[in-house]
Coordinates of C-alpha atoms in Angstrom, one line a residue:
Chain A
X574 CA 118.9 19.8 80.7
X575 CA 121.3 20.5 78.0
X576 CA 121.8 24.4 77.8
X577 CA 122.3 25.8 74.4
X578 CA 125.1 28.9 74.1
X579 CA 126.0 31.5 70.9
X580 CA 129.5 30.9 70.0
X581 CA 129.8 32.5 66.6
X582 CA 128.4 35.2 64.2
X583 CA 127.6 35.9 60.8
X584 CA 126.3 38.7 59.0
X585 CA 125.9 40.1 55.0
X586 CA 123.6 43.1 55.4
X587 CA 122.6 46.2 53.2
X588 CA 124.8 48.0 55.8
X589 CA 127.5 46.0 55.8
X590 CA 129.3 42.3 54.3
X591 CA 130.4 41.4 58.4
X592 CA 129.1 41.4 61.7
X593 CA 131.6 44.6 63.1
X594 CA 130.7 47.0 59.9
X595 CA 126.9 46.2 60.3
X596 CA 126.6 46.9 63.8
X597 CA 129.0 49.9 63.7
X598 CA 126.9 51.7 60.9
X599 CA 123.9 50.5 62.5
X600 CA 124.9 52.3 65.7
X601 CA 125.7 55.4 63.8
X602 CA 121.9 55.6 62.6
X603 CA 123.3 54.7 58.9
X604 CA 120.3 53.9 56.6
X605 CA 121.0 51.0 54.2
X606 CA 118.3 52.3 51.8
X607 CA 118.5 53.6 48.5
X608 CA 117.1 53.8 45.1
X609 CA 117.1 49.8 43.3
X610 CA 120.3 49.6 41.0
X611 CA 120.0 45.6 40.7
X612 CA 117.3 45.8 37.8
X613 CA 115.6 49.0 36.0
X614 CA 112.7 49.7 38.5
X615 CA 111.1 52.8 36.6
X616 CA 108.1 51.0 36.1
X617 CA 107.5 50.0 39.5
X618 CA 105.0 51.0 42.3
X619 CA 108.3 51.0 44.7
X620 CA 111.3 51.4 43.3
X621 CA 113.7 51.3 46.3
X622 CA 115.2 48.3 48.4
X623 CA 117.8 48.2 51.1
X624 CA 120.3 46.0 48.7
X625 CA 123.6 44.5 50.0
X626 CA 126.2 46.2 48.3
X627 CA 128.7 45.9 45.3
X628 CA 132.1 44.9 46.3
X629 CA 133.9 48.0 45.5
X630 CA 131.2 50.0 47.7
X631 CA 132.9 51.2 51.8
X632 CA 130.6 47.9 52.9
X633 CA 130.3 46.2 49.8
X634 CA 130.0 42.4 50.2
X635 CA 132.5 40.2 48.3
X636 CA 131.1 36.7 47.3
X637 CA 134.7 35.9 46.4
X638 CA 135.8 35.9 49.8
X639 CA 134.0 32.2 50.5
X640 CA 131.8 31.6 47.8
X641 CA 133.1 29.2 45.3
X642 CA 133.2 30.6 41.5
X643 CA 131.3 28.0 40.2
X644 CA 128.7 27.7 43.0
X645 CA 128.1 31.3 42.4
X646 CA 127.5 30.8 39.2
X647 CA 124.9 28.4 40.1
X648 CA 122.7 29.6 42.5
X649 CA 120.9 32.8 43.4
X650 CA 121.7 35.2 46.0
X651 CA 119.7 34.1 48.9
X652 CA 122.3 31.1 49.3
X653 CA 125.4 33.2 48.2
X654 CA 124.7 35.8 51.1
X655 CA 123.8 32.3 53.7
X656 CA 127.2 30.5 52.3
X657 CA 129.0 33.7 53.3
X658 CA 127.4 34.4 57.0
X659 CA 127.5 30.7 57.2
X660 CA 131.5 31.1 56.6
X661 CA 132.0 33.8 59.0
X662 CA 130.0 32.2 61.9
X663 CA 132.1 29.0 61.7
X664 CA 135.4 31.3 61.6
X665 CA 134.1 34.0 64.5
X666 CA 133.7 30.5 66.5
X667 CA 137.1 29.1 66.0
X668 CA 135.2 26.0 64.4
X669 CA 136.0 26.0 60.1
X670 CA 138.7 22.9 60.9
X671 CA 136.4 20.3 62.9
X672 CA 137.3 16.7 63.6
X673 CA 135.9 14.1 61.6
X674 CA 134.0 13.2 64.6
X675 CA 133.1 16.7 65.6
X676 CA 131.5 17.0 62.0
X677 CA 128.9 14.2 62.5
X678 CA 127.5 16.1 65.7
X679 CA 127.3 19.4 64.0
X680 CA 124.7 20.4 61.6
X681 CA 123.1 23.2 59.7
X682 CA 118.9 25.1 60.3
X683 CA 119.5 27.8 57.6
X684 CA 116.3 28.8 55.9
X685 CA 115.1 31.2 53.8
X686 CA 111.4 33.3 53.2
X687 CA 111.2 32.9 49.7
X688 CA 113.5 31.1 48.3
X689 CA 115.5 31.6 44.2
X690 CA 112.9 34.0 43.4
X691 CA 115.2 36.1 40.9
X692 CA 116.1 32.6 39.7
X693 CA 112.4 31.4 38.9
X694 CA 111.8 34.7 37.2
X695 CA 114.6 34.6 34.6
X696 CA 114.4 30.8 34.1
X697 CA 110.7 31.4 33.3
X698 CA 111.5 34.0 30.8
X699 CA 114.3 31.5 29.0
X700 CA 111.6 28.8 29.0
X701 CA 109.3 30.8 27.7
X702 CA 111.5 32.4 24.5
X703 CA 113.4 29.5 24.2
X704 CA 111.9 25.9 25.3
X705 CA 112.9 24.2 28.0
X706 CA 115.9 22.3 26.3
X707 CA 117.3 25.8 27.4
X708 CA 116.8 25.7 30.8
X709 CA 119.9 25.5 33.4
X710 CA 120.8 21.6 34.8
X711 CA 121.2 24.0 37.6
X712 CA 117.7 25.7 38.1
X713 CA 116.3 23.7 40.8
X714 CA 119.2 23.4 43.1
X715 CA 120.4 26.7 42.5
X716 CA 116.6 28.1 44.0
X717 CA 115.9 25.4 46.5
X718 CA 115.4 26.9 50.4
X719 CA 117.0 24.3 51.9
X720 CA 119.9 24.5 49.8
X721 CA 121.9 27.2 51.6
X722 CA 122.2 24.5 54.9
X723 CA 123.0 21.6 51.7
X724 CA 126.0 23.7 50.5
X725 CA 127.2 24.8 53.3
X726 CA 127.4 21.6 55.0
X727 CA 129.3 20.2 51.7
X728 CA 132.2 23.2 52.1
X729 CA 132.1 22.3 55.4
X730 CA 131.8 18.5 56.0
X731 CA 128.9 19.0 58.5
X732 CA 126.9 15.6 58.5
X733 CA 124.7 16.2 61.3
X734 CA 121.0 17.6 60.9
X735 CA 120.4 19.2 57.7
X736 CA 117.3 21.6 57.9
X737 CA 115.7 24.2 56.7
X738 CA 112.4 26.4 58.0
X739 CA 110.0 28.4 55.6
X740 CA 107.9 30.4 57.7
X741 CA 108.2 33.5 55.9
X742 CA 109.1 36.4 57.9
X743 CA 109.7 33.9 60.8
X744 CA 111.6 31.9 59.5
X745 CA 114.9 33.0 60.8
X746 CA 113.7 33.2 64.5
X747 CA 112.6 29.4 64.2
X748 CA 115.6 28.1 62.5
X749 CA 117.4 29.4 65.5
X750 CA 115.0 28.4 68.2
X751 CA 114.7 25.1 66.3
X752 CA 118.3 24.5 66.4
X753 CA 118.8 25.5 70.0
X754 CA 116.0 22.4 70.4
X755 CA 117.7 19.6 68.5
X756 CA 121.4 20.4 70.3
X757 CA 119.2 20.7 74.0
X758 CA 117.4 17.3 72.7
X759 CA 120.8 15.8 71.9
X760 CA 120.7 15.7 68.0
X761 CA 123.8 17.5 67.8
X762 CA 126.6 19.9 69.7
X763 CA 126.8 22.2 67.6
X764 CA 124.5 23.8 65.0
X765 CA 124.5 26.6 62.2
X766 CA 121.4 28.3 62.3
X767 CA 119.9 31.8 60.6
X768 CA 118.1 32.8 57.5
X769 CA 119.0 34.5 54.2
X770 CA 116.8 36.4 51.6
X771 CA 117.3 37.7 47.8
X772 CA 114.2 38.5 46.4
X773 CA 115.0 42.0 45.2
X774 CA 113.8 40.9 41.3
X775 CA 110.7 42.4 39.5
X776 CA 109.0 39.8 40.1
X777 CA 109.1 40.1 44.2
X778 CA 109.3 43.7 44.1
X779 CA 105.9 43.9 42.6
X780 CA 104.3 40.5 44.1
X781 CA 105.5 42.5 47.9
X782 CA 103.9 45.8 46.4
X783 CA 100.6 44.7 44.8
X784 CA 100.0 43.0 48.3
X785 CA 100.0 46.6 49.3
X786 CA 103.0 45.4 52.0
X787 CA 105.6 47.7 50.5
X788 CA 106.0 51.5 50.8
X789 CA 105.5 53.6 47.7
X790 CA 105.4 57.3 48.6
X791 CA 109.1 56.9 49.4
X792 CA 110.5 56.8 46.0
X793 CA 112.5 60.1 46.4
X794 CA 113.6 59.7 49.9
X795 CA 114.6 56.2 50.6
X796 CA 117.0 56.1 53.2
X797 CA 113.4 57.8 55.0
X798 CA 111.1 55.3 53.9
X799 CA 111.5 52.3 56.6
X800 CA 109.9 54.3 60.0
X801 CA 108.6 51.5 61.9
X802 CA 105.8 53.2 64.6
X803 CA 105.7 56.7 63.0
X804 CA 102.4 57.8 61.6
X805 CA 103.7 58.4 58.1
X806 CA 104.7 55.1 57.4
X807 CA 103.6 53.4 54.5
X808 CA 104.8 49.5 54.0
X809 CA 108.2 47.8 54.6
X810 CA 111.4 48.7 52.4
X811 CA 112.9 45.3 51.2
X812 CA 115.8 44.4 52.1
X813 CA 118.4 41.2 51.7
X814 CA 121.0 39.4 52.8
X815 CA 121.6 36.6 55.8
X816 CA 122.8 36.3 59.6
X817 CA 123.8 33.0 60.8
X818 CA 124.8 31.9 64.3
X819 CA 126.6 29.4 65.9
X820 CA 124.9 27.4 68.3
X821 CA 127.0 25.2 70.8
X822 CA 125.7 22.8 73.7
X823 CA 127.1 25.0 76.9
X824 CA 129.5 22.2 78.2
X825 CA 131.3 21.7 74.6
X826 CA 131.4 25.5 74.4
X827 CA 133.0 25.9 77.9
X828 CA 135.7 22.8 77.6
X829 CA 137.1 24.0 74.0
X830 CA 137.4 27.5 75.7
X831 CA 134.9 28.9 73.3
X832 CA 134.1 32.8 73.3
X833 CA 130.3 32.7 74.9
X834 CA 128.2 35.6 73.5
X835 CA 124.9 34.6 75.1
X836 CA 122.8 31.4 75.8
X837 CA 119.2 31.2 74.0
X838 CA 117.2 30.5 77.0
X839 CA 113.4 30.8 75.7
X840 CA 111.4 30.2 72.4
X841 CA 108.0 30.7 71.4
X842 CA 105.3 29.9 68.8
X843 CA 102.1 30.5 67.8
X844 CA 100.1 30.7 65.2
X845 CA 97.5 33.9 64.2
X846 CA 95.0 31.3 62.7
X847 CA 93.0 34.6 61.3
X848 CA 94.3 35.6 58.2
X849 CA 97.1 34.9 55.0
X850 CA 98.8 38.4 55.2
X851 CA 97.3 40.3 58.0
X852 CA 98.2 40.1 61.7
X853 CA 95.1 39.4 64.3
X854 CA 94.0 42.8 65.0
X855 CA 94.5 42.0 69.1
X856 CA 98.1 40.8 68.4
X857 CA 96.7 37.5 69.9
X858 CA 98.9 35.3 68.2
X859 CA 102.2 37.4 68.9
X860 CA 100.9 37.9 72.6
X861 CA 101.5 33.6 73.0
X862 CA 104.6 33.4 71.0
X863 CA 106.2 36.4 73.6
X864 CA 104.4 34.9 76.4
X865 CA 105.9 31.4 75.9
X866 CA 109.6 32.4 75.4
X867 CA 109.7 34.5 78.7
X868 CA 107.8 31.1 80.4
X869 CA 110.7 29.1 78.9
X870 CA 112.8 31.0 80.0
X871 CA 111.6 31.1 83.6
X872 CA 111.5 35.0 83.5
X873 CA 109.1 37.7 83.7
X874 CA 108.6 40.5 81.8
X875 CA 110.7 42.8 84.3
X876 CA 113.8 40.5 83.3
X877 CA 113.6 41.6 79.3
X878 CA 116.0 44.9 78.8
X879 CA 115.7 44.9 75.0
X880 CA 113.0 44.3 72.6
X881 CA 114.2 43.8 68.5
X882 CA 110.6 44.4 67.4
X883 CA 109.3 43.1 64.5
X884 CA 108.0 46.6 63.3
X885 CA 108.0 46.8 59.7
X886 CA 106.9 49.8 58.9
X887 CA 103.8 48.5 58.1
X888 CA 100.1 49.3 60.0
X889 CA 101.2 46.1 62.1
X890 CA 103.5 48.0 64.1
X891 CA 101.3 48.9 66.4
X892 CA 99.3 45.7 67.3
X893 CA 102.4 44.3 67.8
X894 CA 103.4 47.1 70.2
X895 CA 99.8 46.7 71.9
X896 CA 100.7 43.0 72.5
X897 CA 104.1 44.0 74.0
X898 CA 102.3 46.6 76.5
X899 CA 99.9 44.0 77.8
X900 CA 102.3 41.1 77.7
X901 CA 104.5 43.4 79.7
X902 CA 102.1 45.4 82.1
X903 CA 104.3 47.7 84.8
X904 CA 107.5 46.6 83.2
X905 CA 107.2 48.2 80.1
X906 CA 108.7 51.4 81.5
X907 CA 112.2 49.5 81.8
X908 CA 112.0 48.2 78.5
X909 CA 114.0 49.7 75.3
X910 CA 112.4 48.2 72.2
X911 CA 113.6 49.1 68.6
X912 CA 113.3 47.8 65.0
X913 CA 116.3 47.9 63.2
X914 CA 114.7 47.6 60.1
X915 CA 114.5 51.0 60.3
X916 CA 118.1 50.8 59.3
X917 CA 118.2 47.6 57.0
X918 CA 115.0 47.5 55.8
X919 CA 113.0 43.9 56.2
X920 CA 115.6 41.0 55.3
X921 CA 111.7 38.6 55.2
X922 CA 113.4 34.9 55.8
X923 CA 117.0 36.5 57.4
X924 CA 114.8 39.4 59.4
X925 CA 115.1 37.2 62.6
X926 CA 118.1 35.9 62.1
X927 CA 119.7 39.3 61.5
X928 CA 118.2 41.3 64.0
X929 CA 118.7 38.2 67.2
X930 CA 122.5 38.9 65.9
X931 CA 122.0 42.9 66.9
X932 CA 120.1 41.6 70.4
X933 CA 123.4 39.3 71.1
X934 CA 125.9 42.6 70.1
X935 CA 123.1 44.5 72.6
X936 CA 124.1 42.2 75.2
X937 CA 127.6 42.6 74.5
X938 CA 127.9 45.8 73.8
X939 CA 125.4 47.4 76.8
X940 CA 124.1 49.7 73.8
X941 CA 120.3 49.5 72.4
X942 CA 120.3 50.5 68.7
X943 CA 117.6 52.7 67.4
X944 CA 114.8 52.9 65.5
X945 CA 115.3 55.7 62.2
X946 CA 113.0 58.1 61.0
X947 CA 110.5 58.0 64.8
X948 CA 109.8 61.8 63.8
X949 CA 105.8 61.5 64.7
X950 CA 105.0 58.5 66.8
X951 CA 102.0 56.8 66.1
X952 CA 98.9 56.8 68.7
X953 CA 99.6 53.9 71.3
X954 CA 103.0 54.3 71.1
X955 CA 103.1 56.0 74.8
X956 CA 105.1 55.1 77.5
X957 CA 107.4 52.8 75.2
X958 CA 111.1 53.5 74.7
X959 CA 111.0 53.0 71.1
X960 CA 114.9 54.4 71.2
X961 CA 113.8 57.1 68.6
X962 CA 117.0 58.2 66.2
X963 CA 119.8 57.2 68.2
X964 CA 121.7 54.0 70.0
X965 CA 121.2 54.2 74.1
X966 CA 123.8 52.9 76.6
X967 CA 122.0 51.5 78.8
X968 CA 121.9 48.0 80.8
X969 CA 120.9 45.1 78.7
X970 CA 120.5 41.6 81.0
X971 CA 118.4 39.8 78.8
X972 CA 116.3 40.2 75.1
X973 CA 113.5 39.3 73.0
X974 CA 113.0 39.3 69.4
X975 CA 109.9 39.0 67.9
X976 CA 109.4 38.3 64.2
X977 CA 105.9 37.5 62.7
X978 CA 105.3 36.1 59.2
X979 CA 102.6 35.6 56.4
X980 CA 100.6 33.4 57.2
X981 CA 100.0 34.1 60.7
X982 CA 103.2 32.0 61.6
X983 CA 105.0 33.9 64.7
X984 CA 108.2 33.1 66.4
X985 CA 110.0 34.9 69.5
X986 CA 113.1 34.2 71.4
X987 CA 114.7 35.3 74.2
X988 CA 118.6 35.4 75.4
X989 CA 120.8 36.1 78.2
X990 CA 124.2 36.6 78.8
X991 CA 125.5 33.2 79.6
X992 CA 126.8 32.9 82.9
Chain B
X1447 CA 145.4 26.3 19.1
X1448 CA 142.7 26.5 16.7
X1449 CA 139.9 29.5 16.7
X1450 CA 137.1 26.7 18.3
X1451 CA 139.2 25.3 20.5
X1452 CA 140.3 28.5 22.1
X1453 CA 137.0 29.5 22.6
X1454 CA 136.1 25.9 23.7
X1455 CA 138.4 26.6 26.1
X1456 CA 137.5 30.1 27.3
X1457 CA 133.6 28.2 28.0
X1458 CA 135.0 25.9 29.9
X1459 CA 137.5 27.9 32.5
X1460 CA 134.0 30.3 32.8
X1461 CA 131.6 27.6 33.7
X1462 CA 134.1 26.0 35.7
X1463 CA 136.1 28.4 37.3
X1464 CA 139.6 26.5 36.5
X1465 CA 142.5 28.3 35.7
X1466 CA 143.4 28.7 32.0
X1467 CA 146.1 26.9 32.0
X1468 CA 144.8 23.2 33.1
X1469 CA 142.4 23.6 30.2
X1470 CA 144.2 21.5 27.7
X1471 CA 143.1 19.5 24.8
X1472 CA 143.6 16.1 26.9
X1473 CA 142.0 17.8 29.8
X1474 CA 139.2 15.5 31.4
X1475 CA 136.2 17.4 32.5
X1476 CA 135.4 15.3 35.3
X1477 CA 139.1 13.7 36.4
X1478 CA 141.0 16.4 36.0
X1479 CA 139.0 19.7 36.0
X1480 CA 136.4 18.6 39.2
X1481 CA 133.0 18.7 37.0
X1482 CA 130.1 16.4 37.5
X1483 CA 127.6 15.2 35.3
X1484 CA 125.7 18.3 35.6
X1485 CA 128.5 20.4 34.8
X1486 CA 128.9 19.1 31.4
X1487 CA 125.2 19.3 30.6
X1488 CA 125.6 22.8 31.4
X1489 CA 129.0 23.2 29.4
X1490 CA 127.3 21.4 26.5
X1491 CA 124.6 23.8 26.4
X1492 CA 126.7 26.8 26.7
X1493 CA 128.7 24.8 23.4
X1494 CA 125.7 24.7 21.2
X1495 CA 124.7 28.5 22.1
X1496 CA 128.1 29.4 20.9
X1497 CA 129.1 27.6 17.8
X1498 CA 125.0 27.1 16.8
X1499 CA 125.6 23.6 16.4
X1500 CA 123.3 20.7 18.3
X1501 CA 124.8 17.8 20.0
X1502 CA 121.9 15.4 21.0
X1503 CA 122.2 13.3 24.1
X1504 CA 124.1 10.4 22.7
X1505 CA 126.6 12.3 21.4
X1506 CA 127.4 14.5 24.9
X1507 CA 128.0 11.5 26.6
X1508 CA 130.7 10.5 24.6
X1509 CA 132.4 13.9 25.1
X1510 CA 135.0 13.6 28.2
X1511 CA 137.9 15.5 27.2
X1512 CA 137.9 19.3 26.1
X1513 CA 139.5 17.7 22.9
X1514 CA 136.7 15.4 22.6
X1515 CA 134.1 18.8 22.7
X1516 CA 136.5 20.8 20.2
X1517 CA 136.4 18.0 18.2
X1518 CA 133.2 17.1 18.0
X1519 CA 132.1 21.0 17.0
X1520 CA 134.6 21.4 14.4
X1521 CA 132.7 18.3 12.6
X1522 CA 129.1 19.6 13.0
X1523 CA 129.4 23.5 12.6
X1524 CA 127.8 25.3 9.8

């Protein structure tokens, strides 16, 4: 069986506009979180975000750097930030110069949550005052999901599968175990895969908050809002921005000399079939999805060092975390499981995408990161290394990440260090 | 160069993102400046919300050149 390998990275983040600066302030328990300066949020329930940051900011991001001026003028921000990780993937692998024929066996699964949401809302508002001879040529390829794996395959001349998942809060977990599927089926070698999101607009901070999903008692102490599994917390802080990975069939990897970060050895999906925002109250739906990535995989439980929860900061922390003990049994004293959005807040269609980018650095890097803000754990949260506050040294042979979505969509993967 | 077609101009190297300096009069939007057809809707929008002039359909099509546009506005302005 073809075996699929991660050869390059890619990350725009509120904590950083690369993969090194993310995962350094993520290790030093930095909080991306922060009152919203994109719009004037004074009349909203929630009026902070985790936003990726201006380019004169320590760890601003720069769309300059790879984003075309006229593209950028085009589009909204979900595909500017997925451009960008895109860019840096394809560099971090050695691969932005392919051969012609190298090109037609490389392609692009880079979805998004929502979508041009900031886009829909302002175009609205033109049509609305000012007809609809007013409205851009631009509009619906500028807010299109798929459109982050479209341009980025023009830049880049990659003409082989062009894709693009929208599960929601999934949907960066199954563009990458999607992916890993078409190069292990033999569609391609080599695939771009990840998620972006840029819904931090009016229009999705209130949509997110009147669906009672976002945190609101927060307002004066952001960077303490986002505290996945303690008992204070009160909804998910939003966050933006994109990861992106490359993903190389092993043998191509290994005879160009590629740099081998890990191999994606399991995915699994399920669906919750019980309600449109809600998770089943047994976990039953994440239970199958973690269950069938470790059975993929050929492992057990006792084989997973590292869990990147999906844990919100949201009352489904803790029926995920039920799943996990079950799934896990005996084993889930050797396990270290975190949620970095804790520290980034929740990036929705880049969440899983983002955070199996921190699982691969895990494995790298022997460190765990940690989950900000633990101060109370919640009941049920016993017996779990939830790595409270700070990173952990610790061994790290293989990972999970879990990511759930509206919907009842969920998706989990698991990775190894490649051999 | 005349006040509209210095603003024409300045339009065009925004919506674009060409340098200054390859915006001339004779300039071709699509050959020489790398627009496409959507580009110059967009640019003929961005025309009529600056000079307050309307150039129907027929009458974009026929503007290629950033002469053509300058033109075209300094015989239909207010």
């Amino acid at each position: 069986m073809r075996r699929v390998v991660v050869t390059g990275l890619g990350l725009v983040t509120p904590l950083g506009a690369d993969v090194e600066t993310t995962w350094a302030n993520i290790l030093a328990s930095k909080s991306g979180a922060g009152l919203i300066t994109r719009f004037d949020a004074s009349d909203q329930k929630c009026k902070i975000a985790c936003e990726v940051k201006p380019a004169d900011h320590e760890y601003g991001f720069d769309p300059d750097k790879r984003v075309d001026h006229k593209v950028q003028r085009q589009v909204d921000p979900f595909i500017i930030y997925g451009i960008d990780a895109a860019g840096q993937a394809l560099e971090d692998a050695g691969l932005e110069d392919m051969s012609d024929e190298l090109k037609l066996r490389a392609g692009c699964s880079i979805g998004s949550g929502i979508g041009g949401l900031p886009g829909i809302e302002s175009e609205s508002i033109v049509l609305h005052e000012r007809g609809p001879g007013r409205v851009s040529p631009h509009f619906v390829h500028g807010r299109l999901i798929n459109l982050i794996s479209g341009q980025v395959s023009i830049k880049y001349g990659l003409m082989g599968p062009n894709h693009a998942v929208v599960t929601a809060c999934s949907t960066g977990a199954h563009s990458i175990g999607d992916a890993a599927r078409m190069i292990r089926d033999d569609d391609a070698d080599i695939m771009l895969a990840g998620g972006a999101e840029g819904t931090i607009c009016p229009l999705g901070v209130a949509g997110f908050a009147q669906a009672r999903a976002l945190n609101m008692s927060y307002n004066d102490r952001p960077e303490q809002a986002s505290r996945p599994y303690d008992k204070d917390r009160d909804g998910f802080v939003m966050g933006e921005g994109a990861g992106v990975v490359v993903l190389e069939e092993y043998e191509h990897a290994k005879a160009r000399g590629a740099k081998i970060y890990a191999e994606v050895v399991g995915y699994g999906l399920s669906g919750d079939a019980y309600h449109v925002t809600a998770p089943h109250p047994e976990g039953f739906g994440a239970y199958r999805a973690m269950e069938m990535a470790l059975k993929k995989a050929g492992m057990t439980p006792s084989d997973i060092d590292y869990i990147n929860a999906h844990g919100t900061s949201t009352m489904a922390d803790t029926i995920e975390l039920g799943s996990v003990k079950r799934l896990f049994g005996d084993a889930i004293g050797n396990v270290s499981m975190s949620s970095t959005k804790s520290a980034i807040g929740h990036l929705l269609g880049g969440a899983g995408a983002v955070e199996s980018i921190f699982c691969i650095l895990a494995l790298r890097d022997q460190i765990v990161p940690p989950t900000l803000n633990l101060d109370n754990p919640d009941d049920g949260t016993e017996g779990v290394d939830l790595v409270p506050h700070v990173a952990k040294k610790r061994e790290v042979r293989a990972v999970l990440n879990n990511s759930f979505g509206f919907g009842g969509t969920n998706a989990s993967l698991v990775m190894k260090k490649a051999d | 160069m005349s006040d509209t077609a210095d603003r024409v101009s300045k339009i065009v190297v925004e919506h674009l993102g060409v340098e200054a300096d390859k915006v001339t009069q004779e300039a071709s939007f699509i050959d020489d400046l790398g627009a496409d057809s959507l580009d110059i809707v967009e640019l003929v929008m961005a025309f009529e919300e600056e000079f307050g002039v309307e150039i129907p359909d027929d009458a974009a099509e026929k503007i290629t050149t950033v002469g053509d546009a300058t033109k075209y506005i300094e015989e239909h302005k207010g």
